[in-house]
mmCIF file with all atom_site columns, C-alpha atoms in Angstrom:
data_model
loop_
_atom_site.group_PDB
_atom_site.id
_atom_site.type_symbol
_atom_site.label_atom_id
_atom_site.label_alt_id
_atom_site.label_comp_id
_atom_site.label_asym_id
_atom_site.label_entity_id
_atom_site.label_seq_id
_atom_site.pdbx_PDB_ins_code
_atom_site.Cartn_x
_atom_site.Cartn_y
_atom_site.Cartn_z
_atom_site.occupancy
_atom_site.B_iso_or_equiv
_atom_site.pdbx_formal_charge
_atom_site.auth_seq_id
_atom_site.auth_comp_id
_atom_site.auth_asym_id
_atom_site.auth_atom_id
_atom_site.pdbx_PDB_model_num
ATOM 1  C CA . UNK K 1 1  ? 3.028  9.000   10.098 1.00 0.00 ? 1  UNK K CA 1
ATOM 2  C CA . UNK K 1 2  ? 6.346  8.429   12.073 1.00 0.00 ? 2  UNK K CA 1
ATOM 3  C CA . UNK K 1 3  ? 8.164  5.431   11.280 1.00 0.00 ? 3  UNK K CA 1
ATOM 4  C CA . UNK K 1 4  ? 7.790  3.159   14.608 1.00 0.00 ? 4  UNK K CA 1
ATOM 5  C CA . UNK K 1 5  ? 11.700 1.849   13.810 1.00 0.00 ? 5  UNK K CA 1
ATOM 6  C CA . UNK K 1 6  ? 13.164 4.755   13.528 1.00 0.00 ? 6  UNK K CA 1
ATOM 7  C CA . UNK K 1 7  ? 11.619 6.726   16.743 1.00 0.00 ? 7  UNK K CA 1
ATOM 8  C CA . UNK K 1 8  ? 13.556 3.527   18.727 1.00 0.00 ? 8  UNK K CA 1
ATOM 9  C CA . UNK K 1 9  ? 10.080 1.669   19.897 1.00 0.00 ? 9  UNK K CA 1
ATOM 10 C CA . UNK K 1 10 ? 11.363 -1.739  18.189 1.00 0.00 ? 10 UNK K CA 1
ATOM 11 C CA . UNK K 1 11 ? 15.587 -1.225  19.274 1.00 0.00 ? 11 UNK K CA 1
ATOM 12 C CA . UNK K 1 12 ? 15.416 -4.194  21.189 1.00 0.00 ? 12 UNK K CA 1
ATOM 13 C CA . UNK K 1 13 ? 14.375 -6.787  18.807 1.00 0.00 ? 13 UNK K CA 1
ATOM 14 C CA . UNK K 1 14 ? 16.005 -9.077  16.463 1.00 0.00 ? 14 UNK K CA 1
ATOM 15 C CA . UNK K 1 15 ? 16.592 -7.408  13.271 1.00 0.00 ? 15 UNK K CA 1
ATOM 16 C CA . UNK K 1 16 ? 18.565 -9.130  9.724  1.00 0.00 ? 16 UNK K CA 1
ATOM 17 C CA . UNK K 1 17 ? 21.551 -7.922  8.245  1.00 0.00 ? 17 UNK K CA 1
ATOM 18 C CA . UNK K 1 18 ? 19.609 -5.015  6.364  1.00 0.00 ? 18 UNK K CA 1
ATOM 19 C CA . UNK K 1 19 ? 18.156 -3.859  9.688  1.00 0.00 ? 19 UNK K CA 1
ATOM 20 C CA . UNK K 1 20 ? 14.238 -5.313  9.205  1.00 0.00 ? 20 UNK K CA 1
ATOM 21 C CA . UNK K 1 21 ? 12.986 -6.692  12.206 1.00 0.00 ? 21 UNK K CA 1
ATOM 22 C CA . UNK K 1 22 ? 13.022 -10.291 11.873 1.00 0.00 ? 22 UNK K CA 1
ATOM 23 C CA . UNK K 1 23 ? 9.606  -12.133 12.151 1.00 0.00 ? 23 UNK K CA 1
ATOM 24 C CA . UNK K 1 24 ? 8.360  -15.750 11.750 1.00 0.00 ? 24 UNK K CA 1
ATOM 25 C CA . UNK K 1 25 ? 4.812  -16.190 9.915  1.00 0.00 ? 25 UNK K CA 1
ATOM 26 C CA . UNK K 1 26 ? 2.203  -17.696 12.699 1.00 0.00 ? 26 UNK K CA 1
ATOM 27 C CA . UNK K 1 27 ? 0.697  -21.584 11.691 1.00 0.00 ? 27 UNK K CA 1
ATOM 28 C CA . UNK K 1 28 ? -1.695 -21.801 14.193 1.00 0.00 ? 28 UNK K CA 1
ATOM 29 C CA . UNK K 1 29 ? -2.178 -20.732 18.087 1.00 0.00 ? 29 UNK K CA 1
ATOM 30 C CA . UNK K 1 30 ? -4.505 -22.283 21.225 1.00 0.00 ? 30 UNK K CA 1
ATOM 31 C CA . UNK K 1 31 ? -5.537 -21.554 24.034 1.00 0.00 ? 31 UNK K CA 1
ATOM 32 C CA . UNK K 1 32 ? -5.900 -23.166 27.350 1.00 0.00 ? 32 UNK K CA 1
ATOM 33 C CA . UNK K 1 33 ? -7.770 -21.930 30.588 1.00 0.00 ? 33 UNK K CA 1
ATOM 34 C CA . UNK K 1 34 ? -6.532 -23.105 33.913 1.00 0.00 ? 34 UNK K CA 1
ATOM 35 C CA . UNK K 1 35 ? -8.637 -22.345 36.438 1.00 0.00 ? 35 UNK K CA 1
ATOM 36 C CA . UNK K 1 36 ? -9.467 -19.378 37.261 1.00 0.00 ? 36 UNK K CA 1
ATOM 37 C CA . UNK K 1 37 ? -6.449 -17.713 37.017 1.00 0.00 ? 37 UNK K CA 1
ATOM 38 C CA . UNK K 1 38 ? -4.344 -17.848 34.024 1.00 0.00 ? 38 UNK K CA 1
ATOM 39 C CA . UNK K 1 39 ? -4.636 -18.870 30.135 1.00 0.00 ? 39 UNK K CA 1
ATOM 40 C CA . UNK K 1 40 ? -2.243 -21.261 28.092 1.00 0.00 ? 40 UNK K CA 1
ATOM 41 C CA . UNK K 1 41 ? -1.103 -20.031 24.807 1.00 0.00 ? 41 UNK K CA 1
ATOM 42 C CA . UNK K 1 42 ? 0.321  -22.164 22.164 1.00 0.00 ? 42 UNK K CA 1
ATOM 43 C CA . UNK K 1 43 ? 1.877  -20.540 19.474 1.00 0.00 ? 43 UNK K CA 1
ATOM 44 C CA . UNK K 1 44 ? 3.231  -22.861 16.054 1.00 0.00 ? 44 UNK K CA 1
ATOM 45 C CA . UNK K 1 45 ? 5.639  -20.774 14.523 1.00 0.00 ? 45 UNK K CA 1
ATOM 46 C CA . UNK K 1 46 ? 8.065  -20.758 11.358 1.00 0.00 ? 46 UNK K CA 1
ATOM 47 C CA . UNK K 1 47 ? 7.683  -22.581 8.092  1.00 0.00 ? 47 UNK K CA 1
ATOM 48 C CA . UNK K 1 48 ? 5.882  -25.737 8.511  1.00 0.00 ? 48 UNK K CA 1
ATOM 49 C CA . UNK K 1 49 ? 8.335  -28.813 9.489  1.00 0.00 ? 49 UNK K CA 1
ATOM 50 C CA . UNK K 1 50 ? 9.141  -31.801 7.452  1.00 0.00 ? 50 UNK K CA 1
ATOM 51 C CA . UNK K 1 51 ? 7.339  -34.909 8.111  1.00 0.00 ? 51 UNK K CA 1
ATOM 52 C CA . UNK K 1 52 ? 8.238  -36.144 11.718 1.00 0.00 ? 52 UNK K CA 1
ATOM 53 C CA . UNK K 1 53 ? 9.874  -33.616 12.902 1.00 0.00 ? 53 UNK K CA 1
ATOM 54 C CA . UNK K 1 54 ? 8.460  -30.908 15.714 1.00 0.00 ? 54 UNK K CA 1
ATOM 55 C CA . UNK K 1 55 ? 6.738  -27.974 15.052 1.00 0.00 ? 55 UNK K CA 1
ATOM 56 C CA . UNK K 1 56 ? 8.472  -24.766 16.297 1.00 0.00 ? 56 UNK K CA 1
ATOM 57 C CA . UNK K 1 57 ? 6.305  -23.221 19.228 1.00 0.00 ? 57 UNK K CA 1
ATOM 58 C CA . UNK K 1 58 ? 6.487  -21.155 21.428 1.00 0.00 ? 58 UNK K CA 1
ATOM 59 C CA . UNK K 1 59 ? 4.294  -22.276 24.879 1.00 0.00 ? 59 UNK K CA 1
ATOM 60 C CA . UNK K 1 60 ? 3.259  -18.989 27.553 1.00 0.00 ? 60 UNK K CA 1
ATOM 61 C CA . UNK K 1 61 ? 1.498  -18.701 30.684 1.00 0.00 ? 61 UNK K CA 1
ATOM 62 C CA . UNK K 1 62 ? -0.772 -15.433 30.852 1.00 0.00 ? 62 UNK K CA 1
ATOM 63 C CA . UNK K 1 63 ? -1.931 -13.994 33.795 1.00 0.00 ? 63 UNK K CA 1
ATOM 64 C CA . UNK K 1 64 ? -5.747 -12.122 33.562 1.00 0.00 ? 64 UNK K CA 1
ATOM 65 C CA . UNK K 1 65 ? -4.162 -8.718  33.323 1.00 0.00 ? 65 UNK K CA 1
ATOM 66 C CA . UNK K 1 66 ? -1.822 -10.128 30.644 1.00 0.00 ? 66 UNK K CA 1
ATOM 67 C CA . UNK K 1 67 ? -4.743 -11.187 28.613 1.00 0.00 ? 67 UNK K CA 1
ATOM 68 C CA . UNK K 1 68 ? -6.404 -8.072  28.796 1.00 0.00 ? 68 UNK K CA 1
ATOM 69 C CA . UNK K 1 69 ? -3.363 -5.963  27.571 1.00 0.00 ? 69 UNK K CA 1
ATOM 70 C CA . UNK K 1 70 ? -2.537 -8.759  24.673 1.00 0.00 ? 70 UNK K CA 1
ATOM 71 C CA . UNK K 1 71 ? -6.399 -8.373  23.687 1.00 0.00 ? 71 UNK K CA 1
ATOM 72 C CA . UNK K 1 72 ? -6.369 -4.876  23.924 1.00 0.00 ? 72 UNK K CA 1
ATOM 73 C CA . UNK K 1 73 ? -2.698 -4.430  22.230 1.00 0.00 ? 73 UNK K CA 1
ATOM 74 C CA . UNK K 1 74 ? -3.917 -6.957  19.083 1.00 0.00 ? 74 UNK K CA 1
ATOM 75 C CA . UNK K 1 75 ? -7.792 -5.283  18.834 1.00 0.00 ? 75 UNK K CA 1
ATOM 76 C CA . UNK K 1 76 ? -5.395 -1.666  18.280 1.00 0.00 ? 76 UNK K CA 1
ATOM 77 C CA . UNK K 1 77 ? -3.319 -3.656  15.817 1.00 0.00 ? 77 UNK K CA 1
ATOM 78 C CA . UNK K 1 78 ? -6.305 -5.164  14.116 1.00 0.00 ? 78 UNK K CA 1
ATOM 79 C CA . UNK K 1 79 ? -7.882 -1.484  13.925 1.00 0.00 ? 79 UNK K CA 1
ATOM 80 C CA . UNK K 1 80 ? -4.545 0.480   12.422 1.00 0.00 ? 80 UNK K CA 1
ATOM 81 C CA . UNK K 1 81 ? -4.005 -2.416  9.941  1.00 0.00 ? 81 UNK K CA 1
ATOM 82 C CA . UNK K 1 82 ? -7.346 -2.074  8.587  1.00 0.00 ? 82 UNK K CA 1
ATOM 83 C CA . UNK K 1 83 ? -6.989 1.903   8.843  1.00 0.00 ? 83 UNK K CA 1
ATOM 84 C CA . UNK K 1 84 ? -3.972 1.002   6.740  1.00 0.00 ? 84 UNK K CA 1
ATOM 85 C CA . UNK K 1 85 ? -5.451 -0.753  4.320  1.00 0.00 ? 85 UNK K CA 1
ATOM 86 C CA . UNK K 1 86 ? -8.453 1.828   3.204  1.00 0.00 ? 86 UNK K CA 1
ATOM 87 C CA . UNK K 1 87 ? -5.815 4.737   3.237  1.00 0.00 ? 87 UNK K CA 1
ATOM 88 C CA . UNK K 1 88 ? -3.909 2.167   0.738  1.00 0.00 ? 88 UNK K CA 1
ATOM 89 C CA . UNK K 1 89 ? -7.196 1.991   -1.433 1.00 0.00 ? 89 UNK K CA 1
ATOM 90 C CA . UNK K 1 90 ? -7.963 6.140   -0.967 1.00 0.00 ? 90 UNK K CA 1
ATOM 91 C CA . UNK K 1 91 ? -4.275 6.621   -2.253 1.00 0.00 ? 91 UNK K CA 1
ATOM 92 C CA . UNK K 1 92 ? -3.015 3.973   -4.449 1.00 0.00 ? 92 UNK K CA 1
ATOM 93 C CA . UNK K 1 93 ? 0.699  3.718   -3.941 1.00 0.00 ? 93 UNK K CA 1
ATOM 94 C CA . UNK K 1 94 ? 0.840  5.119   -0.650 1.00 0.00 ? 94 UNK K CA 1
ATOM 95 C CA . UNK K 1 95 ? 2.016  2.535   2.226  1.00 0.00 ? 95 UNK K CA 1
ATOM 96 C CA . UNK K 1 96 ? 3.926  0.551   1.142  1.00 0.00 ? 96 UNK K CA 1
ATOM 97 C CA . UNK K 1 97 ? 6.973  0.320   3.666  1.00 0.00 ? 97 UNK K CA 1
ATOM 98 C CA . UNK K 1 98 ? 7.751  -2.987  4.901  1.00 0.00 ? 98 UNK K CA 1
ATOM 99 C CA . UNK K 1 99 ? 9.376  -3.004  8.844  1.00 0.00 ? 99 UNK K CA 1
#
């Protein structure tokens, strides 16, 4: 399996000084439906704040289409991880990589 960083697919995002992508652990997400025609999401981001002070989020509108391809995109995600995992089990020490 090609190496998703190195082929160029993740160029554009944040990475740390020893070139990993840099990602914050998800807390907790919601939705919200208004209307007819687009979904609220709510994701709490980042380690979990002191007492009194605001929890990182990040707020989005998504249109119907939008939903469908963030469904769609995590359901693929969901499938390779687990994929990922049982190859990990069929050959202990394989996959272990981190981004």
């Amino acid at each position: 399996m090609t190496d998703p960083i190195r082929k160029g697919m993740f160029d554009d995002w944040e990475k740390d000084a020893n070139g990993h992508l840099k990602v914050w652990p998800m807390n907790a997400f919601t939705t919200a439906l208004f209307g007819a025609e687009a979904v609220g999401l709510r994701l709490e981001i980042g380690a979990a704040p002191k007492p009194g002070e605001p929890v990182s989020a990040l707020q989005l509108v998504l249109r119907p289409e939008q939903v469908r391809q963030l469904s769609h995109a995590l359901a693929e995600a969901e499938a390779r991880l687990a994929d990922a995992h049982f190859t990990v089990l069929a050959n202990p020490g394989a996959g272990s990589g981190n981004a």
